Amino acid sequence: MSRIFNFASGPAVLPLPVLEKARDEMLDFAGSGMSIMEMSHRGKIFDAIIKAAEDNFRRLMGISADYAVLFLPGGASQQFAMIPLNLLPPGRSADFVDTGAWAGKAIKEAGIVGKTNVIWSGRAGNYMSAPAPSELDFDPAAAYAYICSNETIGGVRFAEFPEPPSPLVADMSSDIMSRVIEVGRFGLIFAGAQKNLGPSGLAAVIIRRDLAERVPATTNLFFRYRTHMPEPSLFNTPNTWAIYIFKLVTDWVAENGGVSAMQKRNEEKAGRLYQVLDASPFWRPCADRASRSIMNVAWRLADPGLEDKFVKEAKAAGMDGLRGHRSVGGLRASLYNAFPPEGVTALIDFMREFERRNG
Amino acid sequence: MSRIFNFASGPAVLPLPVLEKARDEMLDFAGSGMSIMEMSHRGKIFDAIIKAAEDNFRRLMGISADYAVLFLPGGASQQFAMIPLNLLPPGRSADFVDTGAWAGKAIKEAGIVGKTNVIWSGRAGNYMSAPAPSELDFDPAAAYAYICSNETIGGVRFAEFPEPPSPLVADMSSDIMSRVIEVGRFGLIFAGAQKNLGPSGLAAVIIRRDLAERVPATTNLFFRYRTHMPEPSLFNTPNTWAIYIFKLVTDWVAENGGVSAMQKRNEEKAGRLYQVLDASPFWRPCADRASRSIMNVAWRLADPGLEDKFVKEAKAAGMDGLRGHRSVGGLRASLYNAFPPEGVTALIDFMREFERRNG
């Protein structure tokens, strides 16, 4: 058994202690004689797990009682549809900031439900930046304002969040719990779990309770946030395995200093990599400097013909997942919370050696 | 480590070899240096897993190329909404057979989308039977006809399936792959995975391809079956862990003789238990004889005051999950594919002893 350095953009690396615990508890969770996967979501054991998962999340992110925390199926793509089905009533419109592929998907789904107003787009700049708050002109009459806090493909993030007059909705799939944020500034935050929170097949949703009351009567019960609130996330059988892993991941974050410690570690990891990319014209970092993500670092080689070689040799050296998204090519290192600093050191050493041999 | 006999109605017992394999592969799947949970759903390794999962399912169930197989988020409850959003266009109605709580939930969600026509209800009989095909009078103009093949709460199933003039849609969450069926008689079959297929958080959907084309333009992209068909189940990041376990479970079914062998084993397990229930007035089996489920066996005690004692003593003897659904009380043994025959023997021995001491 030898673990590699996994730079995948998601599903992504999990903390090793989480995997070890999941392995050790697989056949017999805490003397129950069952796996977590085999037990009722309404039993005492799972009840303690889902409550601990929510408590961890609330404590780590500073989520007040004004907000419900829900564990819903399907990841971010399902939320792209659920959000307008809940928050965009007939006759209203919602503001969108188009920072890339993920914001684009959300705009497309919302457009099926109601009127979308794209107030800023990075398309002309190939989605290599996110706007500063001062660049955004929100509609005060909008039902909500939508952003994607971090776009994984270009490696672009909001360094600062805007303060729109309408409730701010944010897709934080790729940077949740990676930096300290003020939840009270948002109406709804959601994240597919498979980057910083656990495995795929789960979305964590943080919603200001009053917003859940807006849902039109034409929306299916299952797709109403309100339906899932009275007994949180137990209206149906939830993804119990993913919630269990979420609980272990948030335990691990808490044991390792919480979100502020994660942020410091993430800034240090990404900072060291950007330093190498900035130091030589051999490398071409993609994102505008002010919008650089600390989760996904994307770059090209001055000679793109060397990129395949880079990916292949890196893989042979125990570093996987470095190929850029198929829509843009190039290289990308995803450095989520669970990605170890030693992996960045290994990558940097490899890059210096690669440049020496090919520069 | 000691495994108990787990009679839970779902999430439910999994085959021990599946859990052992999942445990052994947790930190390093097949020399990749990663867990299955940590890798891209678009990489070679997961591609082989999802293809094997679909191939297993097609071979075991005899699913022809006229049908798409999809792995979707959220279990059966999400399908209750997705089915009418795809198959019930404005101005049409759908026929429903109301056999209990699960059919009832599907009727409620469909009623939000369009017109529902309940052509038979077991409500007056406390949902203790399913109709014979001859009892059903379908509307030839219906968009589809909907049944739940097995109701877990009353322990009631369709012994024979009807042949409506419109496409037959069946919730087989609790008996899929437990008995041989002819897929070609159905328009759409779906199942939450957490009983016979794997963990919770996944629905397997078998849909006749032409039906997916009916979807109205007002349905969100994510909730259209058609969206998930071109690259099966990879429109978004699917629940990779659940698909991996599904693959292992279907491997296990194939290695153990396939669905016909499962059916024989299931009939034998349930048959032995019903024999005990029929042999003494101490026990009161719930379902009408002609509708008895081989997956969920529900019964009362002649003296209901003894039921708590039964559950408690059974648990102490290593048998868990025997309490009936909170809506009806009593006792229930769920005997899904993975439930071992030895567990039925243990239960029967315990029941005889319990009757001797309390009868």
XYZ file of C-alpha atoms in Angstrom:
718
model
C 0.000 0.000 0.000
C 1.428 3.368 -0.971
C -0.600 6.546 -1.085
C 0.126 9.026 -3.862
C -0.188 12.827 -3.879
C -3.666 13.363 -5.305
C -4.155 16.774 -6.951
C -7.601 15.855 -8.343
C -10.157 18.661 -8.559
C -12.927 16.564 -7.038
C -13.785 13.976 -5.954
C -10.564 14.759 -4.155
C -8.132 13.677 -1.482
C -9.526 12.945 1.996
C -7.594 13.124 5.259
C -5.788 9.829 5.835
C -7.088 9.487 9.437
C -10.641 9.715 8.055
C -10.057 6.839 5.650
C -8.354 4.769 8.337
C -11.281 5.238 10.691
C -13.826 4.417 7.967
C -11.832 1.287 7.171
C -11.571 0.178 10.785
C -15.280 0.736 11.459
C -16.498 -0.884 8.218
C -17.713 -4.226 9.553
C -18.746 -3.188 13.023
C -19.478 0.422 13.931
C -18.794 0.989 17.634
C -19.827 -2.502 18.680
C -23.177 -2.385 16.875
C -22.324 -5.417 14.757
C -23.224 -3.437 11.622
C -21.626 -1.077 9.168
C -22.825 2.520 9.141
C -24.216 1.754 5.676
C -26.424 -0.996 7.081
C -28.263 0.863 9.798
C -31.418 2.909 10.033
C -31.095 6.646 9.502
C -33.622 6.923 12.354
C -31.668 4.853 14.880
C -29.723 6.203 17.839
C -26.315 5.615 16.300
C -26.910 7.487 13.075
C -28.821 10.177 14.930
C -25.685 10.934 16.933
C -23.616 11.032 13.741
C -25.848 13.427 11.816
C -26.193 15.691 14.853
C -22.415 15.735 15.311
C -21.956 16.480 11.596
C -24.289 19.463 11.858
C -22.784 20.643 15.159
C -19.246 20.438 13.768
C -20.275 22.395 10.695
C -22.071 25.060 12.731
C -19.150 25.500 15.098
C -16.452 25.503 12.415
C -18.293 27.934 10.115
C -19.992 30.020 12.809
C -23.529 29.279 11.607
C -26.213 30.879 13.774
C -29.629 29.480 14.671
C -31.157 31.787 12.026
C -29.883 29.308 9.473
C -30.885 25.726 8.775
C -28.163 23.231 7.845
C -29.333 20.556 5.408
C -27.619 17.519 3.912
C -29.253 16.994 0.538
C -28.683 14.593 -2.341
C -26.967 15.251 -5.619
C -24.186 17.804 -5.115
C -24.074 21.304 -6.562
C -25.744 20.482 -9.905
C -28.968 19.618 -8.161
C -28.792 22.857 -6.174
C -28.544 24.834 -9.429
C -32.145 23.700 -10.016
C -33.399 23.687 -6.424
C -32.365 27.265 -5.683
C -34.597 28.946 -8.301
C -37.386 26.425 -7.595
C -37.357 27.767 -4.034
C -36.257 31.377 -4.293
C -37.308 32.664 -7.713
C -41.074 33.220 -7.733
C -42.990 34.017 -10.931
C -42.544 37.598 -12.092
C -39.249 38.185 -10.253
C -35.692 37.987 -11.521
C -32.375 37.017 -9.957
C -28.922 38.591 -10.441
C -26.025 36.394 -11.551
C -22.274 36.931 -11.714
C -20.891 34.794 -14.535
C -17.396 33.817 -13.425
C -17.099 30.570 -15.395
C -18.460 27.108 -16.057
C -20.024 26.587 -12.634
C -21.804 29.931 -12.509
C -22.870 29.266 -16.099
C -24.585 26.009 -15.207
C -26.474 27.700 -12.392
C -27.599 30.479 -14.771
C -28.864 27.914 -17.281
C -30.976 26.045 -14.714
C -32.382 29.245 -13.205
C -33.349 30.405 -16.690
C -35.713 27.445 -16.963
C -37.503 28.549 -13.800
C -37.591 32.327 -14.251
C -35.807 35.469 -15.317
C -32.027 35.693 -14.961
C -30.072 38.916 -15.053
C -26.344 38.465 -15.703
C -24.857 41.606 -14.183
C -21.196 40.750 -14.885
C -19.430 38.221 -17.076
C -15.807 37.138 -17.286
C -16.394 35.490 -20.648
C -14.487 38.108 -22.680
C -11.466 37.593 -20.449
C -11.694 33.801 -20.799
C -12.929 33.609 -17.196
C -9.552 34.431 -15.690
C -10.865 36.830 -13.055
C -13.672 37.466 -10.604
C -15.008 40.999 -10.133
C -14.254 43.297 -7.229
C -17.395 44.263 -5.309
C -17.197 47.790 -6.751
C -17.613 46.415 -10.293
C -21.038 44.962 -9.552
C -24.309 46.807 -10.036
C -27.036 44.760 -8.394
C -30.778 45.105 -8.966
C -32.377 46.055 -5.630
C -35.597 44.341 -6.773
C -33.898 40.997 -7.513
C -35.139 37.905 -5.662
C -31.514 37.055 -4.919
C -27.966 37.586 -6.151
C -25.913 34.552 -7.141
C -22.166 33.976 -7.188
C -19.763 31.039 -7.359
C -17.126 31.841 -4.747
C -14.382 29.780 -6.445
C -14.308 28.486 -10.018
C -12.277 25.277 -10.194
C -11.555 25.377 -13.930
C -9.797 28.722 -14.242
C -8.617 28.682 -10.645
C -10.364 31.974 -9.947
C -12.043 33.164 -6.757
C -13.733 36.120 -5.169
C -11.053 37.627 -2.956
C -13.788 39.763 -1.388
C -17.502 39.075 -1.382
C -20.011 41.663 -2.616
C -22.844 42.988 -0.453
C -25.892 43.033 -2.723
C -29.217 44.523 -1.622
C -30.934 41.135 -2.188
C -29.987 37.876 -0.396
C -26.590 36.617 -1.535
C -26.530 32.977 -2.691
C -23.114 31.356 -3.069
C -21.874 28.114 -4.549
C -18.925 27.324 -2.260
C -18.433 23.748 -3.488
C -14.728 24.205 -4.056
C -13.709 26.482 -1.204
C -16.061 25.900 1.695
C -14.205 25.677 5.012
C -10.965 26.637 3.246
C -11.109 30.240 4.456
C -12.932 32.134 7.170
C -16.181 33.689 5.950
C -19.019 35.517 7.645
C -22.105 33.344 7.113
C -24.412 36.175 8.190
C -23.626 38.032 4.968
C -25.230 35.248 2.914
C -28.802 34.150 2.345
C -27.841 30.686 1.175
C -24.517 28.863 0.933
C -24.231 25.453 -0.662
C -21.448 23.039 -1.491
C -21.118 19.684 -3.153
C -19.220 17.664 -0.569
C -16.593 16.065 -2.786
C -13.859 18.669 -2.421
C -13.566 19.895 1.156
C -16.311 18.016 2.990
C -16.401 14.343 2.044
C -17.393 12.054 -0.830
C -19.639 12.862 -3.804
C -23.425 12.488 -3.747
C -24.088 15.015 -0.995
C -24.704 18.762 -0.859
C -24.418 20.754 2.333
C -26.852 23.678 2.331
C -26.879 26.571 4.790
C -30.078 28.558 4.349
C -31.495 31.526 6.241
C -34.721 30.086 7.562
C -37.007 32.877 6.383
C -35.921 32.383 2.754
C -37.185 28.806 2.776
C -40.722 30.131 3.247
C -40.773 31.750 -0.190
C -41.180 28.490 -2.071
C -44.064 28.445 -4.578
C -46.770 25.774 -4.256
C -45.838 24.468 -7.703
C -42.469 23.191 -6.470
C -42.361 19.488 -5.656
C -42.243 18.693 -1.944
C -38.918 16.916 -2.260
C -37.304 19.965 -3.868
C -38.499 22.397 -1.185
C -35.850 23.255 1.399
C -38.678 23.684 3.878
C -39.604 20.012 3.550
C -36.197 18.975 4.835
C -36.085 21.384 7.775
C -38.409 20.100 10.555
C -36.417 16.898 11.107
C -33.234 18.140 9.495
C -32.302 16.008 6.446
C -34.494 13.076 7.537
C -37.550 13.688 5.345
C -36.198 10.835 3.234
C -33.334 8.405 3.768
C -30.291 10.636 3.354
C -26.874 9.598 2.075
C -25.853 8.140 5.422
C -22.363 7.086 4.331
C -21.509 10.566 3.032
C -22.836 12.205 6.208
C -20.693 9.821 8.260
C -17.583 10.770 6.250
C -18.576 14.458 6.496
C -18.654 14.026 10.266
C -15.185 12.464 10.273
C -13.805 15.184 7.971
C -15.197 17.971 10.144
C -13.807 16.203 13.239
C -10.430 16.279 11.505
C -10.723 19.985 10.640
C -11.622 20.771 14.251
C -8.724 18.690 15.585
C -6.389 20.542 13.244
C -7.244 24.042 14.373
C -10.487 24.815 12.565
C -11.108 26.926 9.494
C -8.617 29.687 10.332
C -5.821 27.109 10.603
C -6.980 25.540 7.316
C -6.895 28.974 5.685
C -3.363 29.632 6.886
C -2.190 26.239 5.674
C -3.985 26.666 2.336
C -2.548 30.131 1.744
C 0.903 28.805 2.498
C 0.482 25.797 0.144
C -0.873 27.842 -2.767
C 1.532 30.714 -2.065
C 4.571 28.468 -2.447
C 3.263 27.139 -5.759
C 2.398 30.590 -7.168
C 5.887 31.737 -6.170
C 7.428 29.088 -8.429
C 5.009 29.937 -11.252
C 5.860 33.649 -10.985
C 9.603 33.092 -10.849
C 10.191 31.949 -14.422
C 8.655 32.578 -17.863
C 8.790 28.793 -18.325
C 5.441 28.768 -16.451
C 2.313 30.797 -17.225
C -0.150 31.013 -14.340
C -3.690 31.446 -15.731
C -5.750 33.504 -13.287
C -5.442 37.248 -12.835
C -3.344 37.921 -9.771
C -6.138 39.568 -7.756
C -8.453 36.598 -8.370
C -6.086 33.719 -7.750
C -7.678 30.749 -6.054
C -5.923 29.102 -3.129
C -7.809 25.847 -3.863
C -7.170 25.345 -7.585
C -3.938 26.608 -9.115
C -4.097 26.521 -12.936
C -1.187 27.200 -15.269
C 0.174 26.596 -18.741
C 3.687 25.951 -19.910
C 5.279 28.537 -22.197
C 5.667 25.560 -24.517
C 2.261 23.803 -24.343
C 3.811 20.859 -26.172
C 5.541 19.938 -22.886
C 2.312 19.705 -20.875
C 1.554 16.069 -21.675
C 5.096 15.153 -20.735
C 4.732 17.046 -17.461
C 1.549 15.185 -16.524
C 3.030 11.806 -17.450
C 6.312 12.289 -15.590
C 4.561 13.749 -12.549
C 2.321 10.714 -12.421
C 5.322 8.409 -12.600
C 6.761 10.397 -9.671
C 3.635 9.735 -7.550
C 1.648 12.896 -8.313
C -1.748 12.326 -9.926
C -4.597 14.556 -11.112
C -2.477 17.413 -12.506
C -4.089 17.643 -15.933
C -6.198 20.793 -16.414
C -9.930 20.548 -17.047
C -10.696 19.066 -20.468
C -12.389 22.316 -21.516
C -9.228 24.451 -21.093
C -6.221 22.098 -21.035
C -2.962 22.992 -19.294
C -2.136 21.994 -15.762
C -3.946 22.314 -12.484
C -3.120 21.498 -8.890
C -6.091 21.288 -6.550
C -4.969 21.941 -2.996
C -8.041 21.365 -0.839
C -7.911 21.285 2.966
C -6.902 17.619 3.052
C -4.063 18.043 0.572
C -0.802 17.784 2.553
C 1.883 20.504 2.406
C 4.443 17.778 1.631
C 2.634 17.230 -1.658
C 3.270 20.852 -2.640
C 6.917 20.470 -1.723
C 7.135 17.344 -3.880
C 5.439 19.140 -6.788
C 7.716 22.157 -6.528
C 10.809 19.956 -6.461
C 9.526 18.091 -9.496
C 8.756 21.379 -11.321
C 12.221 22.788 -10.707
C 13.782 19.599 -11.990
C 11.403 19.522 -14.979
C 12.295 23.103 -15.868
C 16.024 22.359 -15.560
C 15.689 19.446 -17.964
C 13.320 21.132 -20.433
C 13.796 24.884 -20.032
C -15.812 -7.722 16.154
C -19.058 -9.641 16.040
C -21.693 -9.146 13.367
C -25.336 -9.297 14.417
C -28.382 -10.431 12.442
C -29.696 -7.184 10.998
C -33.413 -7.257 10.132
C -33.543 -3.512 9.368
C -35.934 -2.378 6.632
C -33.359 -0.162 4.998
C -30.637 0.970 5.008
C -30.173 -2.752 5.439
C -27.681 -5.564 5.719
C -25.021 -5.835 3.009
C -23.182 -8.999 1.985
C -20.186 -9.508 4.286
C -17.755 -10.082 1.358
C -18.788 -6.660 -0.012
C -17.944 -4.938 3.259
C -14.654 -6.805 3.549
C -13.625 -5.764 0.054
C -14.642 -2.139 0.655
C -12.606 -2.190 3.863
C -9.534 -3.711 2.222
C -9.622 -1.272 -0.707
C -10.263 1.819 1.407
C -6.793 3.388 1.426
C -5.548 2.176 -1.934
C -7.891 1.013 -4.663
C -6.112 -1.515 -6.893
C -2.687 0.091 -6.517
C -3.909 3.594 -7.432
C -2.746 5.042 -4.128
C -6.233 6.496 -3.598
C -9.596 5.535 -2.181
C -12.481 5.179 -4.619
C -13.969 8.222 -2.863
C -10.939 10.332 -3.781
C -10.806 9.830 -7.515
C -12.327 11.480 -10.548
C -15.625 10.104 -11.803
C -14.143 10.647 -15.280
C -10.945 8.663 -14.731
C -10.233 5.177 -16.094
C -10.666 3.418 -12.775
C -14.102 4.748 -11.960
C -15.161 4.399 -15.581
C -14.522 0.659 -15.343
C -16.511 0.498 -12.093
C -19.599 2.312 -13.345
C -19.592 0.302 -16.577
C -19.309 -2.955 -14.620
C -22.135 -1.811 -12.321
C -24.388 -1.181 -15.316
C -23.330 -4.404 -17.088
C -23.977 -6.477 -13.969
C -27.392 -4.905 -13.554
C -28.324 -5.422 -17.210
C -27.223 -9.058 -17.178
C -28.822 -9.926 -13.832
C -32.142 -8.251 -14.622
C -32.216 -8.962 -18.362
C -32.367 -5.288 -19.377
C -32.351 -4.767 -23.144
C -30.725 -1.943 -25.092
C -34.166 -0.317 -25.442
C -33.717 0.796 -21.846
C -31.285 3.245 -20.305
C -29.830 2.453 -16.873
C -29.177 5.521 -14.744
C -27.641 5.994 -11.296
C -29.256 9.101 -9.882
C -29.072 10.907 -6.550
C -31.570 10.864 -3.753
C -33.279 7.461 -3.608
C -36.942 6.770 -4.278
C -38.312 9.993 -2.758
C -36.592 12.071 -5.403
C -37.978 9.791 -8.109
C -41.507 10.419 -6.815
C -41.003 13.984 -8.084
C -38.829 13.273 -11.128
C -41.235 10.776 -12.686
C -44.166 13.191 -13.151
C -41.753 16.004 -14.076
C -40.675 13.796 -16.997
C -43.708 11.720 -17.875
C -46.806 13.718 -16.929
C -47.280 16.517 -19.458
C -49.860 19.284 -18.947
C -53.417 18.160 -19.637
C -52.742 14.439 -19.109
C -53.337 12.273 -16.059
C -51.592 9.242 -14.594
C -53.120 6.142 -12.952
C -52.003 5.170 -9.461
C -52.503 2.060 -7.341
C -52.477 3.091 -3.689
C -50.991 0.132 -1.821
C -49.599 2.029 1.145
C -47.227 4.705 2.399
C -44.765 4.498 -0.483
C -47.379 4.626 -3.228
C -49.032 7.432 -1.266
C -45.901 9.581 -1.292
C -45.577 9.122 -5.049
C -49.228 10.138 -5.528
C -48.693 13.284 -3.468
C -45.672 14.431 -5.490
C -47.336 13.656 -8.825
C -50.373 15.667 -7.742
C -48.203 18.780 -7.563
C -47.185 18.300 -11.200
C -50.467 17.186 -12.769
C -53.616 15.102 -12.504
C -53.548 11.846 -10.555
C -56.154 9.146 -10.851
C -56.158 6.656 -7.972
C -57.743 3.569 -9.552
C -57.446 1.312 -6.490
C -56.731 1.882 -2.812
C -55.946 -0.501 0.018
C -56.667 2.172 2.623
C -59.985 0.675 3.814
C -58.182 -2.623 4.449
C -55.389 -0.875 6.332
C -53.062 -1.541 3.391
C -52.801 -5.248 4.052
C -53.141 -6.357 0.425
C -52.193 -5.525 -3.143
C -54.748 -5.973 -5.911
C -54.827 -8.814 -8.400
C -54.453 -7.579 -11.994
C -58.140 -8.365 -12.629
C -59.186 -5.833 -9.938
C -57.615 -2.912 -11.800
C -59.396 -0.750 -14.334
C -56.800 1.397 -16.051
C -57.448 4.516 -18.105
C -56.207 3.861 -21.660
C -55.538 7.601 -22.054
C -53.313 7.818 -18.965
C -49.743 9.064 -19.438
C -48.581 6.127 -17.323
C -49.730 3.689 -14.655
C -47.885 3.645 -11.336
C -47.422 0.885 -8.767
C -45.169 0.139 -5.807
C -44.209 -3.510 -6.267
C -43.572 -4.124 -2.561
C -44.682 -2.013 0.399
C -42.204 -2.355 3.254
C -44.508 -1.170 6.031
C -47.367 -3.661 5.707
C -45.168 -6.303 4.133
C -47.383 -6.451 1.055
C -46.439 -7.087 -2.561
C -47.852 -7.576 -6.009
C -47.692 -11.333 -6.509
C -48.474 -10.697 -10.180
C -47.979 -7.493 -12.096
C -50.794 -5.849 -14.044
C -50.557 -5.102 -17.760
C -51.995 -1.610 -18.165
C -52.548 -0.031 -21.583
C -50.195 2.840 -20.659
C -46.511 2.441 -19.685
C -46.166 0.742 -16.306
C -43.962 2.587 -13.798
C -42.861 0.630 -10.727
C -41.149 1.551 -7.480
C -39.128 -1.607 -6.797
C -37.005 -0.100 -4.019
C -37.684 -2.943 -1.645
C -37.776 -5.968 -3.944
C -35.588 -5.261 -6.938
C -33.397 -8.254 -7.822
C -35.206 -10.332 -5.193
C -37.365 -12.131 -7.770
C -37.252 -12.658 -11.502
C -39.241 -10.059 -13.428
C -39.698 -9.283 -17.092
C -38.318 -5.767 -17.569
C -39.946 -5.483 -21.002
C -43.364 -5.242 -19.344
C -42.386 -1.971 -17.668
C -41.875 1.542 -18.955
C -39.815 2.633 -15.962
C -38.479 0.765 -12.939
C -36.704 2.543 -10.135
C -35.255 1.618 -6.765
C -33.582 3.391 -3.906
C -30.390 1.383 -3.451
C -30.443 0.939 0.315
C -32.278 -2.392 0.478
C -31.089 -4.788 -2.220
C -28.506 -2.767 -4.138
C -26.150 -0.891 -1.843
C -26.065 2.105 0.488
C -28.516 5.024 0.649
C -28.205 8.146 -1.486
C -28.581 6.442 -4.860
C -31.487 5.488 -7.094
C -31.156 3.000 -9.925
C -33.506 3.868 -12.779
C -34.343 1.646 -15.744
C -36.224 3.689 -18.340
C -37.459 2.810 -21.811
C -35.516 5.285 -23.923
C -38.485 6.649 -25.864
C -40.263 7.690 -22.654
C -37.419 10.026 -21.726
C -38.208 12.128 -24.796
C -41.572 13.217 -23.385
C -40.104 15.645 -20.886
C -41.591 19.163 -20.988
C -39.289 22.151 -21.551
C -40.330 23.538 -18.158
C -38.540 20.718 -16.308
C -35.093 21.611 -15.011
C -32.212 20.037 -16.936
C -30.966 18.183 -13.879
C -34.345 16.545 -13.338
C -34.692 15.311 -16.922
C -33.798 11.654 -17.375
C -32.663 12.567 -20.878
C -29.934 14.811 -19.493
C -28.317 11.853 -17.756
C -28.468 9.456 -20.733
C -25.768 10.473 -23.285
C -22.860 9.789 -20.909
C -24.817 7.583 -18.547
C -24.941 9.075 -15.035
C -21.960 11.377 -15.640
C -23.785 14.653 -16.365
C -22.776 15.626 -12.857
C -20.492 13.986 -10.304
C -22.504 10.931 -9.278
C -22.423 9.193 -5.910
C -19.226 7.319 -6.737
C -19.027 5.433 -3.448
C -22.578 4.088 -3.747
C -21.982 3.041 -7.364
C -18.833 1.220 -6.250
C -20.772 -0.646 -3.550
C -23.581 -1.333 -6.055
C -20.958 -2.907 -8.322
C -19.681 -5.109 -5.472
C -23.236 -6.109 -4.469
C -24.162 -7.072 -8.030
C -20.870 -9.009 -8.332
C -21.958 -10.896 -5.217
C -25.438 -11.611 -6.607
C -23.896 -12.915 -9.841
C -21.412 -15.101 -7.956
C -24.282 -16.517 -5.932
C -26.406 -17.662 -8.843
C -28.132 -14.488 -9.994
C -31.685 -13.311 -9.403
C -33.362 -16.717 -9.760
C -31.119 -18.125 -7.026
C -31.853 -15.051 -4.872
C -35.587 -15.603 -5.405
C -35.363 -19.237 -4.367
C -33.361 -18.331 -1.285
C -35.728 -15.462 -0.424
C -38.849 -17.610 -0.824
C -37.294 -20.221 1.413
C -36.312 -17.674 4.080
C -39.709 -15.938 4.156
C -41.555 -19.253 3.795
C -39.976 -20.654 6.945
C -40.911 -17.543 8.904
C -44.521 -17.428 7.642
C -44.804 -21.132 8.580
C -44.042 -20.286 12.201
C -46.438 -17.323 12.139
C -49.242 -19.496 10.739
C -48.686 -22.351 13.177
C -49.914 -20.682 16.367
C -52.490 -18.030 17.335
C -49.743 -16.524 19.506
C -48.605 -14.745 16.287
C -50.741 -12.623 13.953
C -49.199 -12.136 10.494
C -50.393 -8.811 9.038
C -50.600 -9.096 5.248
C -53.309 -10.939 3.361
C -51.977 -14.321 2.375
C -52.091 -13.660 -1.393
C -50.117 -10.422 -1.007
C -47.435 -11.560 1.403
C -44.053 -9.994 0.778
C -40.955 -12.190 0.755
C -38.833 -9.151 1.629
C -40.665 -7.700 4.633
C -42.575 -9.994 6.967
C -44.794 -8.021 9.355
C -46.708 -9.455 12.278
C -48.314 -8.659 15.604
C -48.476 -10.657 18.793
C -51.894 -11.784 19.989
C -50.904 -9.881 23.116
C -49.428 -6.615 21.794
C -48.150 -5.880 25.289
C -45.441 -8.483 24.667
C -44.059 -6.810 21.535
C -41.648 -4.502 23.318
C -40.319 -7.414 25.295
C -39.880 -9.387 22.081
C -37.833 -6.633 20.454
C -35.701 -6.131 23.540
C -34.945 -9.797 24.105
C -34.298 -10.401 20.406
C -31.804 -7.570 20.418
C -30.044 -9.028 23.433
C -29.859 -12.307 21.491
C -28.083 -10.592 18.563
C -31.081 -9.795 16.348
C -31.627 -6.116 15.592
C -34.149 -4.096 13.586
C -37.245 -6.163 14.408
C -39.498 -3.326 15.502
C -42.320 -2.580 13.042
C -42.531 0.786 11.301
C -43.386 3.589 13.730
C -46.658 4.238 11.842
C -48.090 0.738 12.471
C -46.132 -0.808 15.357
C -45.789 -4.566 15.780
C -42.858 -6.560 14.501
C -41.165 -6.811 11.150
C -38.342 -8.891 9.750
C -36.800 -7.569 6.551
C -35.153 -10.404 4.662
C -33.428 -8.776 1.696
C -31.078 -10.673 -0.611
C -28.091 -10.167 1.660
C -29.891 -11.389 4.765
C -28.476 -14.829 5.587
C -30.710 -17.908 6.008
C -28.974 -18.577 9.348
C -30.535 -15.363 10.611
C -34.011 -16.712 9.908
C -33.122 -19.933 11.711
C -31.931 -17.915 14.700
C -35.117 -15.823 14.680
C -37.364 -18.884 14.469
C -35.532 -20.583 17.335
C -35.885 -17.414 19.384
C -39.611 -17.121 18.519
C -40.354 -20.719 19.580
C -38.553 -20.145 22.833
C -40.303 -16.796 23.355
C -43.704 -18.383 22.745
C -42.886 -21.219 25.160
C -41.997 -18.753 27.881
C -44.859 -16.291 27.237
C -47.583 -18.248 25.474
